[in-house]
Amino acid sequence: MLAAWCVFAWGAARLLIVHAELPRADVAVVLGGSSAYEERTRWAAQFWSAGRATEIIVTNDGQRGGWSNAEQRNPFFVERAVAELERAGVPRASVVVLSELVTGTHDEAILIRRYVEDRKLRSVLIVTSPYHSRRALWTMRKVFAGSGVKIGLVTPPPGQQTPAPTTWWLHVRGWSTVAGEYVKLVYYWRFH
């Protein structure tokens, strides 16, 4: 019984993970996701360093992180993401913060499309967390339908800030990440 559950749990987690490779994009976009900003920004910085995008866009979910002794306040996750990109070697001039608040992936997709169309860009590389990837790619493709803009999507491997597919069910965070993503998928397919 345990073996069957382990296989099912692994499959449920792996089913959420998708990729849509682009060799190069006009911009890379780090989706908001407060709890996973480190893995997303580090991965985006690698693509920037490899010359696969010349600009990185960061969205703003308006959420604050934990206390920073250095800053004596709770910085916003978008601020932490920008700082993480800079630590990874991305110059501030190559980072664009879309300051308009977003409350979810659909809001982000609409905001990103507006930015891309205003600048007549032709390709976007979305950087998100593994278990968010299926919903993020579906949402981006739906919002960008008919625009002619190529959408790519990449994720860091699971196990950094997100639990591994084999053990997610052993952690509270795994349940909110993997099981919670299925709830969000149903909601998005139904209402967006």
PDB file of C-alpha atoms in Angstrom:
ATOM      1  CA  MET A   1       0.000   0.000   0.000  1.00  0.00           C
ATOM      2  CA  LEU A   2       2.793   2.414   0.915  1.00  0.00           C
ATOM      3  CA  ALA A   3       4.614   1.602  -2.326  1.00  0.00           C
ATOM      4  CA  ALA A   4       1.472   2.375  -4.339  1.00  0.00           C
ATOM      5  CA  TRP A   5       1.043   5.683  -2.505  1.00  0.00           C
ATOM      6  CA  CYS A   6       4.687   6.625  -3.138  1.00  0.00           C
ATOM      7  CA  VAL A   7       4.294   5.964  -6.868  1.00  0.00           C
ATOM      8  CA  PHE A   8       1.005   7.889  -6.972  1.00  0.00           C
ATOM      9  CA  ALA A   9       2.437  10.841  -5.011  1.00  0.00           C
ATOM     10  CA  TRP A  10       5.514  10.971  -7.241  1.00  0.00           C
ATOM     11  CA  GLY A  11       3.336  10.854 -10.373  1.00  0.00           C
ATOM     12  CA  ALA A  12       1.005  13.554  -9.073  1.00  0.00           C
ATOM     13  CA  ALA A  13       3.969  15.845  -8.444  1.00  0.00           C
ATOM     14  CA  ARG A  14       5.710  15.088 -11.762  1.00  0.00           C
ATOM     15  CA  LEU A  15       2.499  15.727 -13.711  1.00  0.00           C
ATOM     16  CA  LEU A  16       2.573  19.356 -12.582  1.00  0.00           C
ATOM     17  CA  ILE A  17       6.078  19.951 -13.962  1.00  0.00           C
ATOM     18  CA  VAL A  18       6.361  21.075 -17.595  1.00  0.00           C
ATOM     19  CA  HIS A  19       8.914  22.980 -19.667  1.00  0.00           C
ATOM     20  CA  ALA A  20       8.706  24.866 -22.948  1.00  0.00           C
ATOM     21  CA  GLU A  21      12.270  25.594 -23.991  1.00  0.00           C
ATOM     22  CA  LEU A  22      13.281  28.692 -25.927  1.00  0.00           C
ATOM     23  CA  PRO A  23      16.937  28.952 -26.933  1.00  0.00           C
ATOM     24  CA  ARG A  24      16.766  32.712 -26.447  1.00  0.00           C
ATOM     25  CA  ALA A  25      14.074  35.253 -25.507  1.00  0.00           C
ATOM     26  CA  ASP A  26      13.699  39.015 -25.605  1.00  0.00           C
ATOM     27  CA  VAL A  27      13.005  38.968 -21.855  1.00  0.00           C
ATOM     28  CA  ALA A  28      12.951  36.511 -18.985  1.00  0.00           C
ATOM     29  CA  VAL A  29      10.151  36.970 -16.452  1.00  0.00           C
ATOM     30  CA  VAL A  30      10.434  35.858 -12.838  1.00  0.00           C
ATOM     31  CA  LEU A  31       6.882  35.258 -11.671  1.00  0.00           C
ATOM     32  CA  GLY A  32       5.956  36.395  -8.183  1.00  0.00           C
ATOM     33  CA  GLY A  33       5.797  33.625  -5.680  1.00  0.00           C
ATOM     34  CA  SER A  34       6.884  34.846  -2.363  1.00  0.00           C
ATOM     35  CA  SER A  35       7.977  31.570  -0.890  1.00  0.00           C
ATOM     36  CA  ALA A  36      10.071  30.535  -3.900  1.00  0.00           C
ATOM     37  CA  TYR A  37      11.694  33.784  -4.999  1.00  0.00           C
ATOM     38  CA  GLU A  38      15.241  32.525  -4.399  1.00  0.00           C
ATOM     39  CA  GLU A  39      15.066  29.498  -6.679  1.00  0.00           C
ATOM     40  CA  ARG A  40      13.252  31.478  -9.372  1.00  0.00           C
ATOM     41  CA  THR A  41      15.662  34.419  -9.376  1.00  0.00           C
ATOM     42  CA  ARG A  42      18.773  32.240  -9.293  1.00  0.00           C
ATOM     43  CA  TRP A  43      17.496  30.253 -12.253  1.00  0.00           C
ATOM     44  CA  ALA A  44      16.666  33.430 -14.195  1.00  0.00           C
ATOM     45  CA  ALA A  45      20.136  34.803 -13.449  1.00  0.00           C
ATOM     46  CA  GLN A  46      21.687  31.690 -14.978  1.00  0.00           C
ATOM     47  CA  PHE A  47      19.730  32.243 -18.192  1.00  0.00           C
ATOM     48  CA  TRP A  48      20.735  35.897 -18.228  1.00  0.00           C
ATOM     49  CA  SER A  49      24.403  34.964 -17.665  1.00  0.00           C
ATOM     50  CA  ALA A  50      24.218  32.502 -20.559  1.00  0.00           C
ATOM     51  CA  GLY A  51      22.962  35.291 -22.842  1.00  0.00           C
ATOM     52  CA  ARG A  52      19.523  33.758 -23.283  1.00  0.00           C
ATOM     53  CA  ALA A  53      17.809  37.027 -22.274  1.00  0.00           C
ATOM     54  CA  THR A  54      19.154  40.568 -21.950  1.00  0.00           C
ATOM     55  CA  GLU A  55      16.526  41.753 -19.505  1.00  0.00           C
ATOM     56  CA  ILE A  56      14.806  40.169 -16.511  1.00  0.00           C
ATOM     57  CA  ILE A  57      11.342  41.281 -15.480  1.00  0.00           C
ATOM     58  CA  VAL A  58      10.192  40.778 -11.890  1.00  0.00           C
ATOM     59  CA  THR A  59       6.526  40.982 -10.916  1.00  0.00           C
ATOM     60  CA  ASN A  60       5.252  42.331  -7.610  1.00  0.00           C
ATOM     61  CA  ASP A  61       2.840  40.293  -5.497  1.00  0.00           C
ATOM     62  CA  GLY A  62       2.916  42.904  -2.720  1.00  0.00           C
ATOM     63  CA  GLN A  63       3.918  40.354  -0.090  1.00  0.00           C
ATOM     64  CA  ARG A  64       6.528  41.000   2.581  1.00  0.00           C
ATOM     65  CA  GLY A  65       9.160  38.550   3.690  1.00  0.00           C
ATOM     66  CA  GLY A  66      10.639  37.967   7.094  1.00  0.00           C
ATOM     67  CA  TRP A  67      12.578  40.455   9.159  1.00  0.00           C
ATOM     68  CA  SER A  68      15.862  41.753   7.763  1.00  0.00           C
ATOM     69  CA  ASN A  69      18.358  42.791  10.433  1.00  0.00           C
ATOM     70  CA  ALA A  70      20.376  44.658   7.814  1.00  0.00           C
ATOM     71  CA  GLU A  71      17.383  46.728   6.696  1.00  0.00           C
ATOM     72  CA  GLN A  72      15.560  46.784  10.046  1.00  0.00           C
ATOM     73  CA  ARG A  73      12.256  46.010   8.328  1.00  0.00           C
ATOM     74  CA  ASN A  74      10.345  43.316   6.470  1.00  0.00           C
ATOM     75  CA  PRO A  75      11.310  43.854   2.809  1.00  0.00           C
ATOM     76  CA  PHE A  76       8.860  43.024   0.057  1.00  0.00           C
ATOM     77  CA  PHE A  77       9.607  39.807  -1.810  1.00  0.00           C
ATOM     78  CA  VAL A  78      10.029  41.802  -5.023  1.00  0.00           C
ATOM     79  CA  GLU A  79      12.835  43.729  -3.303  1.00  0.00           C
ATOM     80  CA  ARG A  80      14.394  40.476  -2.166  1.00  0.00           C
ATOM     81  CA  ALA A  81      14.144  39.102  -5.718  1.00  0.00           C
ATOM     82  CA  VAL A  82      15.940  42.131  -7.170  1.00  0.00           C
ATOM     83  CA  ALA A  83      18.659  41.847  -4.512  1.00  0.00           C
ATOM     84  CA  GLU A  84      19.035  38.131  -5.245  1.00  0.00           C
ATOM     85  CA  LEU A  85      19.441  38.854  -8.970  1.00  0.00           C
ATOM     86  CA  GLU A  86      22.109  41.446  -8.196  1.00  0.00           C
ATOM     87  CA  ARG A  87      23.927  38.978  -5.902  1.00  0.00           C
ATOM     88  CA  ALA A  88      23.874  36.511  -8.803  1.00  0.00           C
ATOM     89  CA  GLY A  89      25.625  39.035 -11.035  1.00  0.00           C
ATOM     90  CA  VAL A  90      22.714  40.593 -12.925  1.00  0.00           C
ATOM     91  CA  PRO A  91      23.219  44.382 -13.080  1.00  0.00           C
ATOM     92  CA  ARG A  92      20.306  46.454 -11.781  1.00  0.00           C
ATOM     93  CA  ALA A  93      20.031  48.096 -15.230  1.00  0.00           C
ATOM     94  CA  SER A  94      19.040  44.693 -16.670  1.00  0.00           C
ATOM     95  CA  VAL A  95      16.209  44.191 -14.155  1.00  0.00           C
ATOM     96  CA  VAL A  96      12.750  45.674 -14.703  1.00  0.00           C
ATOM     97  CA  VAL A  97      10.280  45.658 -11.825  1.00  0.00           C
ATOM     98  CA  LEU A  98       6.649  45.751 -12.877  1.00  0.00           C
ATOM     99  CA  SER A  99       5.409  47.640  -9.849  1.00  0.00           C
ATOM    100  CA  GLU A 100       1.681  47.126 -10.443  1.00  0.00           C
ATOM    101  CA  LEU A 101       0.429  44.680  -7.816  1.00  0.00           C
ATOM    102  CA  VAL A 102      -0.637  41.252  -9.023  1.00  0.00           C
ATOM    103  CA  THR A 103      -2.718  38.782  -7.074  1.00  0.00           C
ATOM    104  CA  GLY A 104      -2.136  35.686  -9.147  1.00  0.00           C
ATOM    105  CA  THR A 105      -0.733  34.109 -12.279  1.00  0.00           C
ATOM    106  CA  HIS A 106      -3.559  35.395 -14.481  1.00  0.00           C
ATOM    107  CA  ASP A 107      -2.937  38.988 -13.348  1.00  0.00           C
ATOM    108  CA  GLU A 108       0.757  38.513 -14.052  1.00  0.00           C
ATOM    109  CA  ALA A 109       0.069  37.199 -17.547  1.00  0.00           C
ATOM    110  CA  ILE A 110      -2.093  40.217 -18.402  1.00  0.00           C
ATOM    111  CA  LEU A 111       0.506  42.642 -17.038  1.00  0.00           C
ATOM    112  CA  ILE A 112       3.350  40.890 -18.862  1.00  0.00           C
ATOM    113  CA  ARG A 113       1.430  40.862 -22.147  1.00  0.00           C
ATOM    114  CA  ARG A 114       0.842  44.613 -21.830  1.00  0.00           C
ATOM    115  CA  TYR A 115       4.554  45.199 -21.180  1.00  0.00           C
ATOM    116  CA  VAL A 116       5.609  42.961 -24.079  1.00  0.00           C
ATOM    117  CA  GLU A 117       3.157  44.512 -26.544  1.00  0.00           C
ATOM    118  CA  ASP A 118       4.112  48.076 -25.552  1.00  0.00           C
ATOM    119  CA  ARG A 119       7.723  47.252 -26.404  1.00  0.00           C
ATOM    120  CA  LYS A 120       6.929  45.100 -29.455  1.00  0.00           C
ATOM    121  CA  LEU A 121       8.814  42.133 -28.048  1.00  0.00           C
ATOM    122  CA  ARG A 122       8.479  38.740 -29.746  1.00  0.00           C
ATOM    123  CA  SER A 123       9.483  36.202 -27.106  1.00  0.00           C
ATOM    124  CA  VAL A 124       9.202  35.701 -23.354  1.00  0.00           C
ATOM    125  CA  LEU A 125      10.877  33.127 -21.141  1.00  0.00           C
ATOM    126  CA  ILE A 126       8.833  32.530 -17.988  1.00  0.00           C
ATOM    127  CA  VAL A 127      10.775  31.405 -14.907  1.00  0.00           C
ATOM    128  CA  THR A 128       8.737  29.841 -12.138  1.00  0.00           C
ATOM    129  CA  SER A 129       8.756  26.985  -9.647  1.00  0.00           C
ATOM    130  CA  PRO A 130       8.393  23.388 -10.803  1.00  0.00           C
ATOM    131  CA  TYR A 131       4.933  22.680  -9.410  1.00  0.00           C
ATOM    132  CA  HIS A 132       3.573  26.013 -10.662  1.00  0.00           C
ATOM    133  CA  SER A 133       4.796  25.379 -14.211  1.00  0.00           C
ATOM    134  CA  ARG A 134       1.784  23.597 -15.752  1.00  0.00           C
ATOM    135  CA  ARG A 135      -0.701  26.267 -14.630  1.00  0.00           C
ATOM    136  CA  ALA A 136       1.700  29.100 -15.451  1.00  0.00           C
ATOM    137  CA  LEU A 137       2.349  27.847 -18.989  1.00  0.00           C
ATOM    138  CA  TRP A 138      -1.347  27.200 -19.626  1.00  0.00           C
ATOM    139  CA  THR A 139      -2.249  30.685 -18.351  1.00  0.00           C
ATOM    140  CA  MET A 140       0.479  32.468 -20.335  1.00  0.00           C
ATOM    141  CA  ARG A 141      -0.434  30.677 -23.553  1.00  0.00           C
ATOM    142  CA  LYS A 142      -4.085  31.507 -23.061  1.00  0.00           C
ATOM    143  CA  VAL A 143      -3.473  35.204 -22.307  1.00  0.00           C
ATOM    144  CA  PHE A 144      -0.923  35.562 -25.137  1.00  0.00           C
ATOM    145  CA  ALA A 145      -3.070  33.663 -27.691  1.00  0.00           C
ATOM    146  CA  GLY A 146      -3.161  35.480 -31.026  1.00  0.00           C
ATOM    147  CA  SER A 147      -0.329  37.854 -30.093  1.00  0.00           C
ATOM    148  CA  GLY A 148       2.397  36.126 -32.088  1.00  0.00           C
ATOM    149  CA  VAL A 149       4.654  36.199 -29.016  1.00  0.00           C
ATOM    150  CA  LYS A 150       6.578  32.982 -28.352  1.00  0.00           C
ATOM    151  CA  ILE A 151       6.263  31.745 -24.784  1.00  0.00           C
ATOM    152  CA  GLY A 152       8.894  29.582 -23.165  1.00  0.00           C
ATOM    153  CA  LEU A 153       8.920  28.321 -19.591  1.00  0.00           C
ATOM    154  CA  VAL A 154      11.703  26.922 -17.448  1.00  0.00           C
ATOM    155  CA  THR A 155      11.980  25.882 -13.826  1.00  0.00           C
ATOM    156  CA  PRO A 156      14.790  25.007 -11.482  1.00  0.00           C
ATOM    157  CA  PRO A 157      14.824  21.363 -10.479  1.00  0.00           C
ATOM    158  CA  PRO A 158      12.532  20.473  -7.576  1.00  0.00           C
ATOM    159  CA  GLY A 159      14.165  20.139  -4.202  1.00  0.00           C
ATOM    160  CA  GLN A 160      15.597  23.633  -3.773  1.00  0.00           C
ATOM    161  CA  GLN A 161      12.796  25.743  -2.266  1.00  0.00           C
ATOM    162  CA  THR A 162      10.153  23.267  -3.362  1.00  0.00           C
ATOM    163  CA  PRO A 163       9.992  19.700  -2.052  1.00  0.00           C
ATOM    164  CA  ALA A 164      11.184  16.793  -4.191  1.00  0.00           C
ATOM    165  CA  PRO A 165       8.524  14.769  -6.073  1.00  0.00           C
ATOM    166  CA  THR A 166       9.363  11.664  -4.061  1.00  0.00           C
ATOM    167  CA  THR A 167       8.904  13.232  -0.635  1.00  0.00           C
ATOM    168  CA  TRP A 168       6.552  16.222  -0.968  1.00  0.00           C
ATOM    169  CA  TRP A 169       3.803  14.435   0.919  1.00  0.00           C
ATOM    170  CA  LEU A 170       6.010  14.135   4.013  1.00  0.00           C
ATOM    171  CA  HIS A 171       6.032  17.915   4.545  1.00  0.00           C
ATOM    172  CA  VAL A 172       3.299  20.439   5.289  1.00  0.00           C
ATOM    173  CA  ARG A 173       4.811  22.710   2.661  1.00  0.00           C
ATOM    174  CA  GLY A 174       4.570  19.864   0.155  1.00  0.00           C
ATOM    175  CA  TRP A 175       0.842  19.572   0.693  1.00  0.00           C
ATOM    176  CA  SER A 176       0.312  23.297   0.239  1.00  0.00           C
ATOM    177  CA  THR A 177       2.557  23.299  -2.822  1.00  0.00           C
ATOM    178  CA  VAL A 178       1.575  20.138  -4.702  1.00  0.00           C
ATOM    179  CA  ALA A 179      -1.953  19.397  -3.495  1.00  0.00           C
ATOM    180  CA  GLY A 180      -2.740  23.123  -3.408  1.00  0.00           C
ATOM    181  CA  GLU A 181      -1.614  23.473  -7.015  1.00  0.00           C
ATOM    182  CA  TYR A 182      -4.248  20.961  -8.132  1.00  0.00           C
ATOM    183  CA  VAL A 183      -6.940  23.077  -6.461  1.00  0.00           C
ATOM    184  CA  LYS A 184      -5.606  26.165  -8.256  1.00  0.00           C
ATOM    185  CA  LEU A 185      -5.480  24.295 -11.581  1.00  0.00           C
ATOM    186  CA  VAL A 186      -9.149  23.392 -11.337  1.00  0.00           C
ATOM    187  CA  TYR A 187     -10.015  26.983 -10.427  1.00  0.00           C
ATOM    188  CA  TYR A 188      -8.012  28.420 -13.342  1.00  0.00           C
ATOM    189  CA  TRP A 189      -9.434  25.970 -15.874  1.00  0.00           C
ATOM    190  CA  ARG A 190     -12.934  26.756 -14.665  1.00  0.00           C
ATOM    191  CA  PHE A 191     -12.780  30.542 -14.271  1.00  0.00           C
ATOM    192  CA  HIS A 192      -9.984  31.860 -16.528  1.00  0.00           C
TER     193      HIS A 192
END
